[in-house]
Tab-separated table of C-alpha atoms in Angstrom:
chain	number	residue	atom	x	y	z
A	1	UNK	CA	61.282	118.119	163.024
A	2	UNK	CA	59.830	121.452	162.054
A	3	UNK	CA	56.170	121.378	162.798
A	4	UNK	CA	53.965	123.792	160.969
A	5	UNK	CA	51.098	125.035	163.031
A	6	UNK	CA	47.559	125.511	161.947
A	7	UNK	CA	45.085	127.862	163.490
A	8	UNK	CA	42.147	126.868	165.642
A	9	UNK	CA	39.711	129.277	164.023
A	10	UNK	CA	40.570	128.023	160.587
A	11	UNK	CA	40.060	124.454	161.739
A	12	UNK	CA	36.718	125.285	163.331
A	13	UNK	CA	35.503	126.965	160.137
A	14	UNK	CA	36.701	124.062	158.015
A	15	UNK	CA	34.863	121.729	160.357
A	16	UNK	CA	31.662	123.738	159.943
A	17	UNK	CA	31.939	123.553	156.171
A	18	UNK	CA	32.337	119.793	156.406
A	19	UNK	CA	29.203	119.583	158.494
A	20	UNK	CA	27.188	121.626	156.044
A	21	UNK	CA	28.513	119.582	153.122
A	22	UNK	CA	27.635	116.310	154.846
A	23	UNK	CA	24.206	117.702	155.549
A	24	UNK	CA	23.625	118.628	151.947
A	25	UNK	CA	24.973	115.439	150.454
A	26	UNK	CA	22.871	113.333	152.813
A	27	UNK	CA	19.807	115.071	151.418
A	28	UNK	CA	16.353	115.247	152.856
A	29	UNK	CA	15.897	111.521	153.078
A	30	UNK	CA	13.505	110.939	155.949
A	31	UNK	CA	14.360	107.297	156.328
A	32	UNK	CA	18.011	107.945	156.755
A	33	UNK	CA	18.275	110.661	159.358
A	34	UNK	CA	21.707	109.613	160.482
A	35	UNK	CA	23.396	109.672	157.107
A	36	UNK	CA	25.155	112.999	157.502
A	37	UNK	CA	26.414	111.865	160.882
A	38	UNK	CA	27.837	108.723	159.318
A	39	UNK	CA	29.544	110.703	156.579
A	40	UNK	CA	31.249	112.902	159.147
A	41	UNK	CA	32.161	109.913	161.271
A	42	UNK	CA	33.693	108.216	158.285
A	43	UNK	CA	35.865	111.232	157.568
A	44	UNK	CA	36.962	111.372	161.193
A	45	UNK	CA	37.694	107.668	161.235
A	46	UNK	CA	40.227	107.948	158.420
A	47	UNK	CA	41.921	110.868	160.080
A	48	UNK	CA	41.985	109.165	163.486
A	49	UNK	CA	43.702	106.202	161.903
A	50	UNK	CA	46.283	108.394	160.235
A	51	UNK	CA	46.970	110.484	163.316
A	52	UNK	CA	47.370	107.624	165.731
A	53	UNK	CA	49.849	105.903	163.484
A	54	UNK	CA	52.074	108.922	163.613
A	55	UNK	CA	51.532	109.719	167.256
A	56	UNK	CA	52.261	106.274	168.644
A	57	UNK	CA	55.317	105.435	166.651
A	58	UNK	CA	57.611	106.117	169.603
A	59	UNK	CA	55.381	105.093	172.463
A	60	UNK	CA	55.620	101.766	174.268
A	61	UNK	CA	52.901	99.246	173.610
A	62	UNK	CA	49.803	99.358	175.724
A	63	UNK	CA	49.056	96.860	178.484
A	64	UNK	CA	45.318	96.686	178.041
A	65	UNK	CA	42.288	98.573	176.784
A	66	UNK	CA	42.249	100.922	179.760
A	67	UNK	CA	45.850	101.848	179.128
A	68	UNK	CA	45.003	102.550	175.506
A	69	UNK	CA	41.999	104.692	176.376
A	70	UNK	CA	44.159	106.607	178.849
A	71	UNK	CA	46.535	107.365	176.028
A	72	UNK	CA	43.626	108.786	174.052
A	73	UNK	CA	42.571	110.914	177.026
A	74	UNK	CA	46.013	112.298	177.725
A	75	UNK	CA	48.400	112.307	174.805
A	76	UNK	CA	46.046	112.097	171.853
A	77	UNK	CA	43.654	114.719	173.172
A	78	UNK	CA	46.472	117.048	174.171
A	79	UNK	CA	48.084	116.864	170.780
A	80	UNK	CA	44.926	117.498	168.821
A	81	UNK	CA	42.861	119.641	171.186
A	82	UNK	CA	45.581	121.098	173.439
A	83	UNK	CA	44.040	119.804	176.651
A	84	UNK	CA	43.442	116.519	178.385
A	85	UNK	CA	40.096	114.856	178.781
A	86	UNK	CA	38.829	116.125	182.140
A	87	UNK	CA	37.247	112.980	183.389
A	88	UNK	CA	37.438	109.309	182.469
A	89	UNK	CA	35.013	106.743	183.831
A	90	UNK	CA	34.735	103.088	183.079
A	91	UNK	CA	32.594	100.204	184.240
A	92	UNK	CA	35.542	97.861	183.625
A	93	UNK	CA	33.390	95.956	181.195
A	94	UNK	CA	34.367	97.728	178.050
A	95	UNK	CA	32.461	100.992	178.437
A	96	UNK	CA	34.387	104.223	178.851
A	97	UNK	CA	33.051	107.728	179.250
A	98	UNK	CA	35.421	110.527	178.330
A	99	UNK	CA	34.314	113.929	179.470
A	100	UNK	CA	35.708	117.165	178.098
A	101	UNK	CA	34.398	120.186	179.990
A	102	UNK	CA	35.444	122.655	177.322
A	103	UNK	CA	35.314	120.871	174.014
A	104	UNK	CA	37.111	122.963	171.412
A	105	UNK	CA	34.514	122.591	168.680
A	106	UNK	CA	31.689	123.701	170.963
A	107	UNK	CA	33.275	126.592	172.833
A	108	UNK	CA	32.478	129.152	170.176
A	109	UNK	CA	28.872	128.057	169.822
A	110	UNK	CA	27.329	128.345	173.212
A	111	UNK	CA	27.900	127.990	176.920
A	112	UNK	CA	24.337	127.203	177.814
A	113	UNK	CA	21.511	125.035	176.580
A	114	UNK	CA	20.966	127.239	173.565
A	115	UNK	CA	21.489	125.338	170.291
A	116	UNK	CA	21.695	122.073	172.237
A	117	UNK	CA	19.771	120.225	169.551
A	118	UNK	CA	22.429	121.247	167.037
A	119	UNK	CA	25.223	119.738	169.087
A	120	UNK	CA	25.306	116.156	167.698
A	121	UNK	CA	26.495	117.202	164.258
A	122	UNK	CA	29.425	119.034	165.812
A	123	UNK	CA	30.550	115.853	167.508
A	124	UNK	CA	30.261	113.236	164.798
A	125	UNK	CA	33.624	113.989	163.238
A	126	UNK	CA	35.373	113.714	166.588
A	127	UNK	CA	33.565	110.466	167.419
A	128	UNK	CA	35.032	109.159	164.185
A	129	UNK	CA	38.480	110.407	165.187
A	130	UNK	CA	38.347	108.453	168.437
A	131	UNK	CA	36.963	105.385	166.750
A	132	UNK	CA	39.604	105.458	164.037
A	133	UNK	CA	42.395	105.975	166.534
A	134	UNK	CA	41.252	103.087	168.730
A	135	UNK	CA	40.683	100.917	165.715
A	136	UNK	CA	44.309	101.248	164.691
A	137	UNK	CA	45.311	100.380	168.243
A	138	UNK	CA	43.406	97.135	167.955
A	139	UNK	CA	40.198	98.125	169.696
A	140	UNK	CA	37.030	97.937	167.716
A	141	UNK	CA	34.287	99.953	169.311
A	142	UNK	CA	31.355	102.276	168.848
A	143	UNK	CA	31.664	105.876	169.932
A	144	UNK	CA	28.769	108.172	170.658
A	145	UNK	CA	28.629	111.601	172.168
A	146	UNK	CA	26.278	113.427	174.434
A	147	UNK	CA	26.163	117.055	175.464
A	148	UNK	CA	24.558	117.829	178.825
A	149	UNK	CA	25.252	121.525	178.435
A	150	UNK	CA	27.638	123.253	176.053
A	151	UNK	CA	30.605	123.264	175.851
A	152	UNK	CA	30.790	120.094	177.947
A	153	UNK	CA	30.830	116.895	175.993
A	154	UNK	CA	30.823	113.229	177.002
A	155	UNK	CA	32.130	110.673	174.549
A	156	UNK	CA	31.028	107.154	175.266
A	157	UNK	CA	33.225	104.375	173.971
A	158	UNK	CA	31.785	100.871	173.962
A	159	UNK	CA	34.276	98.197	173.058
A	160	UNK	CA	32.823	95.553	170.767
A	161	UNK	CA	32.843	92.027	172.155
A	162	UNK	CA	34.613	89.642	169.868
B	1	UNK	CA	35.825	138.053	180.029
B	2	UNK	CA	38.030	135.057	179.636
B	3	UNK	CA	37.288	135.005	175.953
B	4	UNK	CA	39.024	138.317	175.466
B	5	UNK	CA	42.225	137.156	177.103
B	6	UNK	CA	42.262	134.222	174.729
B	7	UNK	CA	42.564	136.424	171.722
B	8	UNK	CA	46.333	136.280	171.297
B	9	UNK	CA	47.613	134.512	168.248
B	10	UNK	CA	49.808	132.084	170.153
B	11	UNK	CA	47.018	130.521	172.146
B	12	UNK	CA	45.175	129.639	168.977
B	13	UNK	CA	47.841	127.459	167.464
B	14	UNK	CA	46.969	123.853	167.043
B	15	UNK	CA	48.401	120.671	165.623
B	16	UNK	CA	48.640	121.074	161.904
B	17	UNK	CA	48.478	117.366	161.215
B	18	UNK	CA	44.903	117.284	162.395
B	19	UNK	CA	44.168	120.203	160.122
B	20	UNK	CA	45.980	118.763	157.122
B	21	UNK	CA	44.487	115.311	157.481
B	22	UNK	CA	41.039	116.757	158.030
B	23	UNK	CA	41.356	118.761	154.857
B	24	UNK	CA	42.512	115.631	153.071
B	25	UNK	CA	39.552	113.635	154.285
B	26	UNK	CA	37.252	116.380	153.033
B	27	UNK	CA	38.825	116.329	149.579
B	28	UNK	CA	38.548	112.539	149.523
B	29	UNK	CA	34.891	112.764	150.489
B	30	UNK	CA	34.190	115.331	147.772
B	31	UNK	CA	35.866	113.089	145.218
B	32	UNK	CA	33.410	110.413	146.276
B	33	UNK	CA	30.421	112.738	146.165
B	34	UNK	CA	31.062	114.377	142.804
B	35	UNK	CA	31.544	112.785	139.451
B	36	UNK	CA	34.332	114.895	138.092
B	37	UNK	CA	37.268	116.902	139.323
B	38	UNK	CA	35.919	120.211	138.085
B	39	UNK	CA	32.939	119.878	140.377
B	40	UNK	CA	35.218	119.064	143.286
B	41	UNK	CA	37.349	122.108	142.502
B	42	UNK	CA	34.246	124.248	142.366
B	43	UNK	CA	32.937	122.903	145.647
B	44	UNK	CA	36.296	123.412	147.378
B	45	UNK	CA	36.345	126.997	146.164
B	46	UNK	CA	32.820	127.553	147.397
B	47	UNK	CA	33.569	126.129	150.814
B	48	UNK	CA	36.683	128.252	150.948
B	49	UNK	CA	34.595	131.293	150.107
B	50	UNK	CA	32.243	130.518	153.007
B	51	UNK	CA	35.241	130.228	155.295
B	52	UNK	CA	36.826	133.410	153.952
B	53	UNK	CA	33.804	135.610	154.597
B	54	UNK	CA	33.906	134.554	158.234
B	55	UNK	CA	37.637	134.346	158.662
B	56	UNK	CA	38.106	137.993	157.696
B	57	UNK	CA	36.305	139.053	160.867
B	58	UNK	CA	38.582	136.957	163.009
B	59	UNK	CA	41.553	138.295	161.100
B	60	UNK	CA	40.647	141.960	161.468
B	61	UNK	CA	39.896	141.494	165.144
B	62	UNK	CA	43.161	139.751	165.885
B	63	UNK	CA	45.599	141.524	163.622
B	64	UNK	CA	44.744	145.194	164.116
B	65	UNK	CA	45.228	145.705	160.421
B	66	UNK	CA	43.299	148.650	159.063
B	67	UNK	CA	42.041	149.393	155.595
B	68	UNK	CA	44.557	148.842	152.804
B	69	UNK	CA	45.232	151.804	150.566
B	70	UNK	CA	46.305	149.896	147.516
B	71	UNK	CA	46.605	146.397	146.153
B	72	UNK	CA	50.315	146.232	147.004
B	73	UNK	CA	49.534	146.781	150.624
B	74	UNK	CA	46.827	144.134	150.384
B	75	UNK	CA	49.370	141.695	148.982
B	76	UNK	CA	51.730	142.406	151.869
B	77	UNK	CA	49.072	141.902	154.483
B	78	UNK	CA	47.935	138.638	152.921
B	79	UNK	CA	51.406	137.173	152.616
B	80	UNK	CA	53.057	138.474	155.749
B	81	UNK	CA	50.238	138.668	158.243
B	82	UNK	CA	47.332	136.456	157.181
B	83	UNK	CA	49.211	133.441	155.832
B	84	UNK	CA	51.554	133.660	158.784
B	85	UNK	CA	48.725	133.771	161.288
B	86	UNK	CA	46.607	130.993	159.883
B	87	UNK	CA	48.992	128.647	158.155
B	88	UNK	CA	52.350	129.549	159.644
B	89	UNK	CA	54.038	130.354	156.368
B	90	UNK	CA	55.008	133.502	154.513
B	91	UNK	CA	54.590	133.232	150.753
B	92	UNK	CA	56.741	135.372	148.478
B	93	UNK	CA	55.053	138.098	146.445
B	94	UNK	CA	56.231	138.282	142.841
B	95	UNK	CA	55.255	138.833	139.228
B	96	UNK	CA	53.483	142.153	139.579
B	97	UNK	CA	51.673	143.192	136.469
B	98	UNK	CA	52.752	146.617	135.155
B	99	UNK	CA	49.395	148.063	136.152
B	100	UNK	CA	49.839	146.779	139.689
B	101	UNK	CA	46.555	144.931	139.642
B	102	UNK	CA	47.913	141.407	139.513
B	103	UNK	CA	50.497	139.506	141.522
B	104	UNK	CA	51.519	135.996	142.485
B	105	UNK	CA	51.958	134.349	145.837
B	106	UNK	CA	54.677	131.736	145.731
B	107	UNK	CA	54.371	128.991	148.309
B	108	UNK	CA	57.411	126.832	148.618
B	109	UNK	CA	55.540	124.592	150.958
B	110	UNK	CA	51.846	124.330	150.448
B	111	UNK	CA	50.410	124.157	153.959
B	112	UNK	CA	47.403	122.154	152.877
B	113	UNK	CA	49.483	119.205	151.822
B	114	UNK	CA	52.005	119.143	154.597
B	115	UNK	CA	55.232	118.980	152.613
B	116	UNK	CA	57.266	117.442	155.416
B	117	UNK	CA	55.669	114.093	155.215
B	118	UNK	CA	54.206	114.019	151.757
B	119	UNK	CA	50.735	113.306	152.976
B	120	UNK	CA	49.224	113.985	149.611
B	121	UNK	CA	49.548	112.242	146.306
B	122	UNK	CA	47.157	112.818	143.449
B	123	UNK	CA	45.992	109.559	141.921
B	124	UNK	CA	46.269	109.324	138.127
B	125	UNK	CA	42.531	109.513	137.632
B	126	UNK	CA	42.331	112.896	139.355
B	127	UNK	CA	44.717	114.831	137.191
B	128	UNK	CA	42.392	117.832	136.993
B	129	UNK	CA	41.875	118.104	140.710
B	130	UNK	CA	43.170	121.315	142.236
B	131	UNK	CA	43.784	119.897	145.661
B	132	UNK	CA	44.236	123.143	147.547
B	133	UNK	CA	41.576	125.088	145.695
B	134	UNK	CA	39.928	125.979	148.992
B	135	UNK	CA	42.674	128.571	149.497
B	136	UNK	CA	41.450	130.485	146.457
B	137	UNK	CA	37.951	130.603	147.861
B	138	UNK	CA	39.165	131.762	151.245
B	139	UNK	CA	41.117	134.618	149.694
B	140	UNK	CA	38.259	135.643	147.425
B	141	UNK	CA	35.670	135.529	150.221
B	142	UNK	CA	37.801	137.403	152.713
B	143	UNK	CA	38.680	140.165	150.255
B	144	UNK	CA	35.093	140.517	149.135
B	145	UNK	CA	34.173	141.409	152.702
B	146	UNK	CA	36.604	144.314	152.566
B	147	UNK	CA	35.125	145.577	149.311
B	148	UNK	CA	37.576	144.014	146.917
B	149	UNK	CA	36.494	141.767	144.080
B	150	UNK	CA	39.503	139.635	143.261
B	151	UNK	CA	40.066	136.713	140.945
B	152	UNK	CA	42.162	133.995	142.593
B	153	UNK	CA	43.508	130.856	141.008
B	154	UNK	CA	46.338	128.384	141.059
B	155	UNK	CA	48.894	128.979	138.329
B	156	UNK	CA	51.360	126.313	139.455
B	157	UNK	CA	51.074	123.398	141.823
B	158	UNK	CA	53.790	121.192	143.249
B	159	UNK	CA	51.315	118.335	143.352
B	160	UNK	CA	51.261	118.503	139.575
B	161	UNK	CA	54.977	118.451	139.186
B	162	UNK	CA	55.672	122.194	139.245
B	163	UNK	CA	58.614	123.265	141.356
B	164	UNK	CA	56.581	125.718	143.413
B	165	UNK	CA	52.974	126.452	144.178
B	166	UNK	CA	51.802	129.747	142.728
B	167	UNK	CA	48.548	131.489	143.476
B	168	UNK	CA	47.712	134.223	141.005
B	169	UNK	CA	45.577	137.099	142.285
B	170	UNK	CA	43.964	139.654	140.021
B	171	UNK	CA	42.174	142.734	141.258
B	172	UNK	CA	38.876	143.161	139.434
B	173	UNK	CA	37.179	146.118	141.063
B	174	UNK	CA	36.313	147.849	144.260
B	175	UNK	CA	32.906	146.978	145.578
B	176	UNK	CA	31.387	150.354	146.294
B	177	UNK	CA	27.702	149.832	146.735
B	178	UNK	CA	25.387	148.554	149.439
B	179	UNK	CA	26.882	150.468	152.288
B	180	UNK	CA	24.081	151.941	154.331
B	181	UNK	CA	23.857	155.705	154.247
B	182	UNK	CA	25.926	157.410	156.883
B	183	UNK	CA	28.470	154.601	157.108
B	184	UNK	CA	31.947	155.024	155.790
């Protein structure tokens, strides 16, 4: 299959435009601070679902949640961000922390604490991606992100109890 | 600095499915946020413009392309260098106007709707949507930053049943002013 390639810079700029659109369409509503984040997450969710369907069509089925999350850390991350997640931790009770030490969408912004308060909006789309991907693999979860210092990012996945 | 060594074009390639699907999710979101297709088209163009004015810097830094002497050269650079670098395709340049101020870019495969897998289908109720209109904005914004006012629009679109996708570009004028004194 001939795979066309896109360019990282173009993707990063597109991503920034999405953020600013979500910000504008959420408006200045004080009661709903998180609306723009949810818009971005929703967009990511759809895309995560679509991607994972295509990426897993030839892979064997997963043994358990951990196996699935490992797939996200290795294959999924490599295909979309060209590197693996650097560190995966779990409490074996449905919480996983995925740490990327050089997260693509933050590398151009800062490598210090500058702009730290701006970081969450740059992560919402990717949280949605992870959530959508896991959702189509049968894991319903919440995904949040935290940035200790740019461009390091920790995504926390909490599997919903059924 | 490690950043400098990262500047090659190869190292910046990424999975196009993520890009295509992301673009698709943006268009879908805009269709939700705006009442009619014209507004979506306008918004896509505007976002493209914002991207273009930034992308040109990246392009000039990475491509070593200097100032173009005429619009034909501009066309060549756009089709053969810029489209290649960012979207991995090389559109054909055709339909020059006699005055040389207008030409078309023919895209056999529109990169924004990944032709291999037919990701995109326009629903019946969005017949006026110009799905890839962001491209027009990108081109307009980027060229404006190198002092060229250009009108860019889709003349044909495979999503609408045309056999090819055609972007028509018309040179309007050179932007001469607002250079500080002493600069070129």
